[in-house]
mmCIF file of C-alpha atoms in Angstrom:
data_model
loop_
_atom_site.group_PDB
_atom_site.id
_atom_site.type_symbol
_atom_site.label_atom_id
_atom_site.label_comp_id
_atom_site.label_asym_id
_atom_site.label_seq_id
_atom_site.Cartn_x
_atom_site.Cartn_y
_atom_site.Cartn_z
ATOM 1 C CA MET G 1354 112.790 109.372 107.639
ATOM 2 C CA SER G 1355 111.831 112.956 108.757
ATOM 3 C CA ILE G 1356 110.883 115.630 106.207
ATOM 4 C CA LEU G 1357 113.991 117.341 106.788
ATOM 5 C CA GLU G 1358 116.077 114.134 105.921
ATOM 6 C CA LEU G 1359 113.940 113.793 102.973
ATOM 7 C CA ARG G 1360 114.601 117.364 101.698
ATOM 8 C CA LYS G 1361 118.348 116.790 101.620
ATOM 9 C CA LEU G 1362 117.632 114.205 98.782
ATOM 10 C CA TRP G 1363 114.480 115.425 97.230
ATOM 11 C CA GLY G 1364 115.279 119.263 96.968
ATOM 12 C CA ASN G 1365 112.121 121.815 96.885
ATOM 13 C CA ARG G 1366 109.786 119.319 94.865
ATOM 14 C CA PRO G 1367 106.580 118.677 96.492
ATOM 15 C CA LEU G 1368 106.674 116.035 99.440
ATOM 16 C CA ILE G 1369 103.538 114.407 100.951
ATOM 17 C CA GLY G 1370 103.761 115.608 104.595
ATOM 18 C CA ALA G 1371 102.048 113.545 107.420
ATOM 19 C CA ALA G 1372 101.089 116.246 109.866
ATOM 20 C CA VAL G 1373 98.748 116.997 112.632
ATOM 21 C CA GLY G 1374 97.132 120.304 113.501
ATOM 22 C CA VAL G 1375 96.090 121.049 117.259
ATOM 23 C CA LEU G 1376 92.775 123.271 117.836
ATOM 24 C CA ILE G 1377 92.802 124.563 121.295
ATOM 25 C CA GLN G 1378 89.879 126.701 122.641
ATOM 26 C CA ASP G 1379 89.305 128.580 125.754
ATOM 27 C CA GLU G 1380 86.332 128.622 128.043
ATOM 28 C CA THR G 1381 84.693 131.352 125.501
ATOM 29 C CA GLY G 1382 85.291 129.789 122.371
ATOM 30 C CA ARG G 1383 88.532 131.511 121.400
ATOM 31 C CA VAL G 1384 91.016 129.652 119.548
ATOM 32 C CA LEU G 1385 94.817 129.489 120.419
ATOM 33 C CA LEU G 1386 97.052 130.620 117.394
ATOM 34 C CA GLN G 1387 100.762 131.067 117.201
ATOM 35 C CA ARG G 1388 102.626 133.699 115.060
ATOM 36 C CA ARG G 1389 104.882 131.636 112.800
ATOM 37 C CA GLY G 1390 108.639 132.121 112.686
ATOM 38 C CA ASP G 1391 109.074 131.266 108.901
ATOM 39 C CA ASP G 1392 106.372 133.563 107.319
ATOM 40 C CA GLY G 1393 105.273 135.837 110.337
ATOM 41 C CA LEU G 1394 101.665 134.676 109.754
ATOM 42 C CA TRP G 1395 99.194 133.008 111.949
ATOM 43 C CA GLY G 1396 98.262 129.349 112.250
ATOM 44 C CA GLU G 1397 97.215 126.416 114.805
ATOM 45 C CA PRO G 1398 100.085 124.776 116.587
ATOM 46 C CA GLY G 1399 101.215 121.705 114.905
ATOM 47 C CA GLY G 1400 103.546 119.995 112.443
ATOM 48 C CA ALA G 1401 104.797 116.935 110.846
ATOM 49 C CA LEU G 1402 104.944 113.454 112.533
ATOM 50 C CA GLU G 1403 107.945 111.957 113.433
ATOM 51 C CA PRO G 1404 108.816 108.364 112.095
ATOM 52 C CA GLY G 1405 106.546 105.868 113.812
ATOM 53 C CA GLU G 1406 104.685 108.463 115.483
ATOM 54 C CA ASP G 1407 100.958 108.465 115.786
ATOM 55 C CA PHE G 1408 98.667 111.513 115.464
ATOM 56 C CA LEU G 1409 97.816 112.042 119.002
ATOM 57 C CA THR G 1410 101.403 111.466 120.100
ATOM 58 C CA GLY G 1411 102.451 114.030 117.447
ATOM 59 C CA ALA G 1412 99.826 116.486 118.756
ATOM 60 C CA ARG G 1413 101.081 116.635 122.169
ATOM 61 C CA ARG G 1414 104.566 116.818 121.097
ATOM 62 C CA GLU G 1415 103.946 119.657 118.865
ATOM 63 C CA LEU G 1416 101.864 121.473 121.275
ATOM 64 C CA LEU G 1417 104.456 121.115 123.819
ATOM 65 C CA GLU G 1418 107.457 122.235 121.652
ATOM 66 C CA GLU G 1419 105.420 125.287 120.059
ATOM 67 C CA THR G 1420 103.625 126.452 123.144
ATOM 68 C CA GLY G 1421 104.937 124.769 126.254
ATOM 69 C CA LEU G 1422 101.522 123.864 127.172
ATOM 70 C CA VAL G 1423 99.919 120.379 127.994
ATOM 71 C CA CYS G 1424 96.253 119.808 127.172
ATOM 72 C CA PRO G 1425 94.708 117.191 129.335
ATOM 73 C CA ASP G 1426 91.571 116.562 127.253
ATOM 74 C CA LEU G 1427 93.525 116.463 123.688
ATOM 75 C CA ALA G 1428 91.982 114.213 121.295
ATOM 76 C CA LEU G 1429 91.760 113.529 117.736
ATOM 77 C CA MET G 1430 88.730 115.024 116.098
ATOM 78 C CA PRO G 1431 86.242 112.506 114.652
ATOM 79 C CA LEU G 1432 86.132 111.753 110.983
ATOM 80 C CA PRO G 1433 85.553 113.265 108.391
ATOM 81 C CA ASN G 1434 86.091 116.671 109.853
ATOM 82 C CA GLY G 1435 89.336 115.403 111.313
ATOM 83 C CA LEU G 1436 90.922 114.467 108.122
ATOM 84 C CA GLN G 1437 93.139 116.861 106.306
ATOM 85 C CA SER G 1438 94.194 116.020 102.626
ATOM 86 C CA GLY G 1439 93.610 117.365 99.026
ATOM 87 C CA PRO G 1440 95.037 119.690 96.592
ATOM 88 C CA GLU G 1441 93.959 122.681 98.299
ATOM 89 C CA LEU G 1442 96.579 121.867 101.200
ATOM 90 C CA PHE G 1443 99.576 122.590 99.055
ATOM 91 C CA HIS G 1444 101.987 124.915 100.620
ATOM 92 C CA ARG G 1445 105.105 126.705 99.390
ATOM 93 C CA TYR G 1446 107.315 127.663 102.314
ATOM 94 C CA PRO G 1447 109.496 130.864 102.183
ATOM 95 C CA ASN G 1448 112.551 128.680 101.439
ATOM 96 C CA ASP G 1449 110.588 127.453 98.474
ATOM 97 C CA HIS G 1450 110.194 123.864 100.054
ATOM 98 C CA GLU G 1451 106.938 122.617 98.665
ATOM 99 C CA ILE G 1452 104.578 120.152 100.512
ATOM 100 C CA TYR G 1453 100.914 118.649 100.369
ATOM 101 C CA ILE G 1454 99.856 118.546 103.858
ATOM 102 C CA VAL G 1455 97.892 115.231 104.899
ATOM 103 C CA GLY G 1456 96.860 114.065 108.257
ATOM 104 C CA MET G 1457 94.543 114.695 111.053
ATOM 105 C CA ARG G 1458 93.291 117.392 113.273
ATOM 106 C CA ALA G 1459 93.459 117.371 117.230
ATOM 107 C CA GLN G 1460 90.919 119.404 119.513
ATOM 108 C CA GLY G 1461 91.122 120.298 123.033
ATOM 109 C CA THR G 1462 90.410 123.133 125.821
ATOM 110 C CA LEU G 1463 92.652 125.074 128.222
ATOM 111 C CA PRO G 1464 91.538 128.099 130.309
ATOM 112 C CA ALA G 1465 92.470 131.501 129.001
ATOM 113 C CA SER G 1466 94.697 131.912 131.876
ATOM 114 C CA ALA G 1467 96.911 128.943 130.812
ATOM 115 C CA LEU G 1468 98.664 131.355 128.218
ATOM 116 C CA GLU G 1469 100.350 133.221 131.325
ATOM 117 C CA HIS G 1470 102.466 130.031 131.574
ATOM 118 C CA ALA G 1471 103.195 129.326 127.899
ATOM 119 C CA GLN G 1472 106.865 128.758 126.946
ATOM 120 C CA PRO G 1473 107.515 127.938 123.447
ATOM 121 C CA ASP G 1474 110.893 126.170 122.796
ATOM 122 C CA ASP G 1475 114.115 127.836 121.295
ATOM 123 C CA SER G 1476 113.511 126.782 117.727
ATOM 124 C CA GLY G 1477 112.104 130.056 116.549
ATOM 125 C CA GLU G 1478 109.088 128.386 115.219
ATOM 126 C CA THR G 1479 107.016 130.507 117.426
ATOM 127 C CA LEU G 1480 107.153 134.249 117.710
ATOM 128 C CA GLU G 1481 103.789 134.887 119.655
ATOM 129 C CA LEU G 1482 100.925 133.210 120.968
ATOM 130 C CA ARG G 1483 97.348 134.593 121.337
ATOM 131 C CA TRP G 1484 93.825 133.737 121.677
ATOM 132 C CA PHE G 1485 91.524 134.955 118.827
ATOM 133 C CA ALA G 1486 87.760 134.934 118.630
ATOM 134 C CA LEU G 1487 86.513 132.819 115.378
ATOM 135 C CA ASP G 1488 85.024 135.945 113.813
ATOM 136 C CA ASP G 1489 88.123 137.906 114.236
ATOM 137 C CA LEU G 1490 91.046 136.170 112.941
ATOM 138 C CA PRO G 1491 94.541 137.414 111.950
ATOM 139 C CA PRO G 1492 96.256 136.851 108.835
ATOM 140 C CA LEU G 1493 96.563 133.183 108.335
ATOM 141 C CA SER G 1494 99.584 131.402 106.930
ATOM 142 C CA ASN G 1495 98.053 128.691 104.634
ATOM 143 C CA ASN G 1496 94.976 126.746 103.700
ATOM 144 C CA ALA G 1497 95.369 123.862 106.208
ATOM 145 C CA ASN G 1498 94.852 126.662 108.771
ATOM 146 C CA ARG G 1499 91.954 128.006 106.960
ATOM 147 C CA GLN G 1500 90.103 124.656 106.593
ATOM 148 C CA SER G 1501 90.708 123.895 110.298
ATOM 149 C CA LEU G 1502 89.467 126.891 111.591
ATOM 150 C CA SER G 1503 86.574 126.761 109.142
ATOM 151 C CA VAL G 1504 85.491 123.543 110.883
ATOM 152 C CA LEU G 1505 85.312 125.413 114.223
ATOM 153 C CA ARG G 1506 83.608 128.314 112.533
ATOM 154 C CA ALA G 1507 81.003 125.782 111.128
ATOM 155 C CA ARG G 1508 79.869 124.634 114.813
ATOM 156 C CA VAL G 1509 79.004 128.147 115.686
ATOM 157 C CA GLY G 1510 77.299 129.008 112.404
ATOM 158 C CA GLN G 1511 79.830 131.308 110.819
ATOM 159 C CA PRO G 1512 80.839 130.647 107.045
ATOM 160 C CA PRO G 1513 84.018 128.949 106.006
ATOM 161 C CA LEU G 1514 87.096 131.035 105.310
ATOM 162 C CA PRO G 1515 88.133 131.621 101.511
ATOM 163 C CA LEU G 1516 91.233 129.572 100.586
ATOM 164 C CA LEU G 1517 94.236 130.642 98.739
ATOM 165 C CA PRO G 1518 94.686 129.518 95.117
ATOM 166 C CA TRP G 1519 96.616 126.521 94.695
ATOM 167 C CA PRO G 1520 98.559 125.032 91.718
ATOM 168 C CA PRO G 1521 97.254 122.234 89.215
ATOM 169 C CA THR G 1522 97.434 118.843 90.826
ATOM 170 C CA PRO G 1523 100.395 116.884 89.530
ATOM 171 C CA PRO G 1524 99.624 113.887 87.033
ATOM 172 C CA ILE G 1525 99.488 110.563 89.038
ATOM 173 C CA GLY G 1526 102.857 108.984 88.854
ATOM 174 C CA ASN G 1527 104.645 106.348 91.307
ATOM 175 C CA TYR G 1528 105.696 109.007 94.305
ATOM 176 C CA LEU G 1529 106.855 106.266 96.702
ATOM 177 C CA MET G 1530 108.722 104.576 93.986
ATOM 178 C CA ASP G 1531 110.604 107.841 93.194
ATOM 179 C CA LEU G 1532 111.491 108.375 96.732
ATOM 180 C CA ARG G 1533 112.740 104.941 97.215
ATOM 181 C CA LYS G 1534 115.066 105.181 94.375
ATOM 182 C CA LEU G 1535 116.814 108.111 96.728
ATOM 183 C CA VAL G 1536 116.473 106.676 100.121
ATOM 184 C CA GLY G 1537 116.607 102.959 99.679
ATOM 185 C CA ALA G 1538 114.835 100.712 102.191
ATOM 186 C CA ARG G 1539 114.619 103.060 105.083
ATOM 187 C CA PRO G 1540 111.247 103.878 106.588
ATOM 188 C CA LEU G 1541 108.958 106.080 104.768
ATOM 189 C CA PHE G 1542 105.600 107.470 105.684
ATOM 190 C CA ALA G 1543 103.045 105.918 103.289
ATOM 191 C CA PRO G 1544 99.692 107.925 103.374
ATOM 192 C CA GLY G 1545 97.033 106.250 101.699
ATOM 193 C CA ALA G 1546 93.587 104.640 101.982
ATOM 194 C CA ASN G 1547 91.996 101.184 101.999
ATOM 195 C CA VAL G 1548 88.494 99.966 101.071
ATOM 196 C CA LEU G 1549 85.824 97.515 102.409
ATOM 197 C CA VAL G 1550 83.788 96.073 99.626
ATOM 198 C CA THR G 1551 81.099 93.693 100.304
ATOM 199 C CA ASP G 1552 78.593 91.889 97.926
ATOM 200 C CA ASP G 1553 74.902 91.300 98.237
ATOM 201 C CA GLN G 1554 75.398 88.245 100.566
ATOM 202 C CA ASN G 1555 77.629 90.573 102.847
ATOM 203 C CA ARG G 1556 80.615 88.813 101.827
ATOM 204 C CA LEU G 1557 84.131 90.899 102.103
ATOM 205 C CA LEU G 1558 86.268 91.341 99.013
ATOM 206 C CA LEU G 1559 89.937 90.469 99.556
ATOM 207 C CA LEU G 1560 92.818 90.433 97.114
ATOM 208 C CA ARG G 1561 95.953 88.346 97.108
ATOM 209 C CA HIS G 1562 98.601 90.952 96.846
ATOM 210 C CA GLY G 1563 101.412 90.570 94.205
ATOM 211 C CA GLY G 1564 104.073 91.753 96.447
ATOM 212 C CA THR G 1565 103.489 89.916 99.595
ATOM 213 C CA GLY G 1566 101.434 86.888 98.382
ATOM 214 C CA LYS G 1567 99.008 87.462 101.285
ATOM 215 C CA TRP G 1568 95.374 88.698 101.476
ATOM 216 C CA THR G 1569 94.696 92.368 101.518
ATOM 217 C CA VAL G 1570 91.600 94.831 101.017
ATOM 218 C CA PRO G 1571 91.688 97.143 98.035
ATOM 219 C CA GLY G 1572 93.940 100.267 98.408
ATOM 220 C CA GLY G 1573 97.401 101.822 98.141
ATOM 221 C CA SER G 1574 99.152 105.141 98.582
ATOM 222 C CA LEU G 1575 98.399 108.657 97.816
ATOM 223 C CA GLU G 1576 100.108 110.773 94.964
ATOM 224 C CA PRO G 1577 100.963 114.336 95.729
ATOM 225 C CA GLY G 1578 97.711 116.498 95.700
ATOM 226 C CA GLU G 1579 95.379 113.541 96.161
ATOM 227 C CA SER G 1580 92.793 113.427 98.915
ATOM 228 C CA PHE G 1581 92.232 110.331 100.908
ATOM 229 C CA GLU G 1582 88.839 109.776 99.357
ATOM 230 C CA ASP G 1583 90.434 110.305 95.950
ATOM 231 C CA CYS G 1584 93.271 107.875 96.427
ATOM 232 C CA ALA G 1585 90.580 105.249 97.675
ATOM 233 C CA ARG G 1586 88.521 105.639 94.606
ATOM 234 C CA ARG G 1587 91.584 105.480 92.304
ATOM 235 C CA GLU G 1588 93.042 102.417 93.925
ATOM 236 C CA LEU G 1589 89.736 100.453 94.028
ATOM 237 C CA PHE G 1590 89.114 100.958 90.323
ATOM 238 C CA GLU G 1591 92.962 100.307 89.432
ATOM 239 C CA GLU G 1592 92.913 97.099 91.451
ATOM 240 C CA THR G 1593 89.580 95.682 90.956
ATOM 241 C CA GLY G 1594 87.751 97.721 88.079
ATOM 242 C CA LEU G 1595 84.723 98.453 90.537
ATOM 243 C CA SER G 1596 83.614 102.193 91.533
ATOM 244 C CA ALA G 1597 81.825 103.261 94.490
ATOM 245 C CA GLY G 1598 79.003 105.865 94.439
ATOM 246 C CA LYS G 1599 79.829 106.682 98.101
ATOM 247 C CA LEU G 1600 83.024 106.207 100.146
ATOM 248 C CA GLU G 1601 82.141 106.373 104.137
ATOM 249 C CA PRO G 1602 85.314 107.183 106.240
ATOM 250 C CA LEU G 1603 85.386 104.840 109.163
ATOM 251 C CA GLU G 1604 88.841 105.050 110.871
ATOM 252 C CA MET G 1605 92.492 106.384 110.586
ATOM 253 C CA PHE G 1606 95.051 103.901 111.244
ATOM 254 C CA CYS G 1607 98.558 105.370 112.152
ATOM 255 C CA GLY G 1608 101.421 104.524 114.677
ATOM 256 C CA PRO G 1609 104.403 102.245 115.201
ATOM 257 C CA GLU G 1610 102.039 99.190 115.177
ATOM 258 C CA TYR G 1611 101.496 99.905 111.460
ATOM 259 C CA ARG G 1612 104.997 99.762 110.126
ATOM 260 C CA PHE G 1613 105.490 97.174 107.468
ATOM 261 C CA THR G 1614 108.302 95.467 106.132
ATOM 262 C CA TYR G 1615 108.041 94.253 102.500
ATOM 263 C CA LEU G 1616 109.726 90.982 101.554
ATOM 264 C CA HIS G 1617 112.357 93.048 99.656
ATOM 265 C CA GLY G 1618 113.298 95.064 102.605
ATOM 266 C CA ASP G 1619 111.578 98.380 102.005
ATOM 267 C CA VAL G 1620 109.792 99.707 104.996
ATOM 268 C CA VAL G 1621 106.816 101.944 105.347
ATOM 269 C CA ASP G 1622 104.993 103.552 108.163
ATOM 270 C CA ASN G 1623 101.243 103.339 107.005
ATOM 271 C CA VAL G 1624 99.049 106.115 107.501
ATOM 272 C CA SER G 1625 95.911 104.959 106.120
ATOM 273 C CA VAL G 1626 92.132 105.847 106.213
ATOM 274 C CA LEU G 1627 89.577 102.847 106.020
ATOM 275 C CA TYR G 1628 86.511 103.587 103.941
ATOM 276 C CA ARG G 1629 83.318 101.482 103.282
ATOM 277 C CA ALA G 1630 82.191 101.492 99.659
ATOM 278 C CA GLN G 1631 78.569 102.029 99.001
ATOM 279 C CA SER G 1632 76.403 101.735 95.716
ATOM 280 C CA VAL G 1633 79.366 99.626 93.929
ATOM 281 C CA THR G 1634 79.131 99.239 90.275
ATOM 282 C CA GLY G 1635 81.403 97.808 87.479
ATOM 283 C CA GLN G 1636 82.707 94.097 86.710
ATOM 284 C CA LEU G 1637 85.401 92.787 89.299
ATOM 285 C CA THR G 1638 88.526 92.743 86.991
ATOM 286 C CA PRO G 1639 91.737 92.067 88.906
ATOM 287 C CA GLN G 1640 94.671 94.088 88.085
ATOM 288 C CA ASP G 1641 97.307 92.212 86.349
ATOM 289 C CA GLY G 1642 100.537 91.659 88.329
ATOM 290 C CA GLU G 1643 99.775 93.669 91.422
ATOM 291 C CA VAL G 1644 96.736 91.052 92.281
ATOM 292 C CA LEU G 1645 97.214 87.570 91.965
ATOM 293 C CA GLY G 1646 93.772 86.525 93.059
ATOM 294 C CA VAL G 1647 90.455 87.598 94.452
ATOM 295 C CA GLY G 1648 87.954 86.097 96.951
ATOM 296 C CA TRP G 1649 84.640 86.864 98.759
ATOM 297 C CA PHE G 1650 84.690 85.942 102.476
ATOM 298 C CA GLY G 1651 81.999 85.671 104.895
ATOM 299 C CA MET G 1652 82.649 86.407 108.679
ATOM 300 C CA ALA G 1653 83.416 82.672 109.308
ATOM 301 C CA GLU G 1654 85.736 82.191 106.282
ATOM 302 C CA LEU G 1655 88.161 85.002 106.747
ATOM 303 C CA PRO G 1656 91.815 84.138 106.481
ATOM 304 C CA GLY G 1657 93.899 83.854 109.623
ATOM 305 C CA ASP G 1658 96.073 86.789 110.415
ATOM 306 C CA ASP G 1659 99.112 84.943 109.358
ATOM 307 C CA GLU G 1660 97.587 84.992 105.972
ATOM 308 C CA LEU G 1661 96.736 88.790 105.928
ATOM 309 C CA SER G 1662 99.303 91.404 104.794
ATOM 310 C CA GLY G 1663 100.320 92.794 108.189
ATOM 311 C CA ASN G 1664 98.675 94.433 111.138
ATOM 312 C CA LEU G 1665 96.999 97.270 109.142
ATOM 313 C CA ILE G 1666 94.889 94.686 107.100
ATOM 314 C CA GLN G 1667 94.307 92.787 110.373
ATOM 315 C CA ASP G 1668 92.614 95.734 111.891
ATOM 316 C CA ASN G 1669 90.708 96.761 108.828
ATOM 317 C CA LEU G 1670 89.089 93.509 108.979
ATOM 318 C CA ASN G 1671 88.535 93.845 112.643
ATOM 319 C CA VAL G 1672 86.694 97.191 112.097
ATOM 320 C CA TRP G 1673 84.530 95.166 109.288
ATOM 321 C CA LYS G 1674 83.634 92.272 111.770
ATOM 322 C CA GLY G 1675 82.814 94.869 114.596
ATOM 323 C CA GLY G 1676 80.410 96.779 112.519
ATOM 324 C CA GLN G 1677 78.478 93.604 111.187
ATOM 325 C CA GLY G 1678 74.601 93.986 112.108
ATOM 326 C CA THR G 1679 74.997 97.957 112.400
#
């Protein structure tokens, strides 16, 4: 379901919005910003993903809608700088809708002259488009924009932009379950994180999931205000009793191939960051109910694809297999 559809059922309460920001620079390093129709302030083009959409497709669509421009070299920014998440990315719109922005940043280049051909759509989202030097920025709309522009500023040795204050993070609950009570089985974005854990024999930890009966890696869905990394840490500890001294982000998985239908019919569009756990401590203690069993698997011992919990887990394991020996 789209954000607008959810709002009709959820009201103004905070939603987790899977979104993409688009950072376009010209030949002098200036960044393209739009003056927004909702608050009159400035920010990078971008917005919420459509159901089943991947981040790069969403970035191209949002850029076209909000500027009328096409950027041939548009690409997702590498991790970790490409990731957006955390309590500071809370935003309250002028209509009082509240959101925690999570997702990715895309980057590309266009000549300054491209702006002469800009034609935003008629939605009213874009009031004006201009190029700005990174050391001479206009009033910005929210912390997502501040963080994105700070990534660009860091590349040229400029300090980060100060962030606006944000409210206390809500207590951990069961965000997706609460949404399900309102929307039924319809597709929902499920931003979250998964974790690769290996032992001293370089065997991979897999869990037999209580909801599917199939093998998966530790992980789960974000709660409002959580960062991807905080989610990874929490889910790892809840499901296994283990803690990671460091979590290295490896890859973001998002797109129609990662839609998953549970046995009871609920559908999710996974938006998942895969982490590699390092300096793991604690005693392996499977979570009652959610974890039916655990196993350590060497490369030649991994379950077959039909024993894994969907395409997301299959591709998580492919990343692990591809990284052996590095």
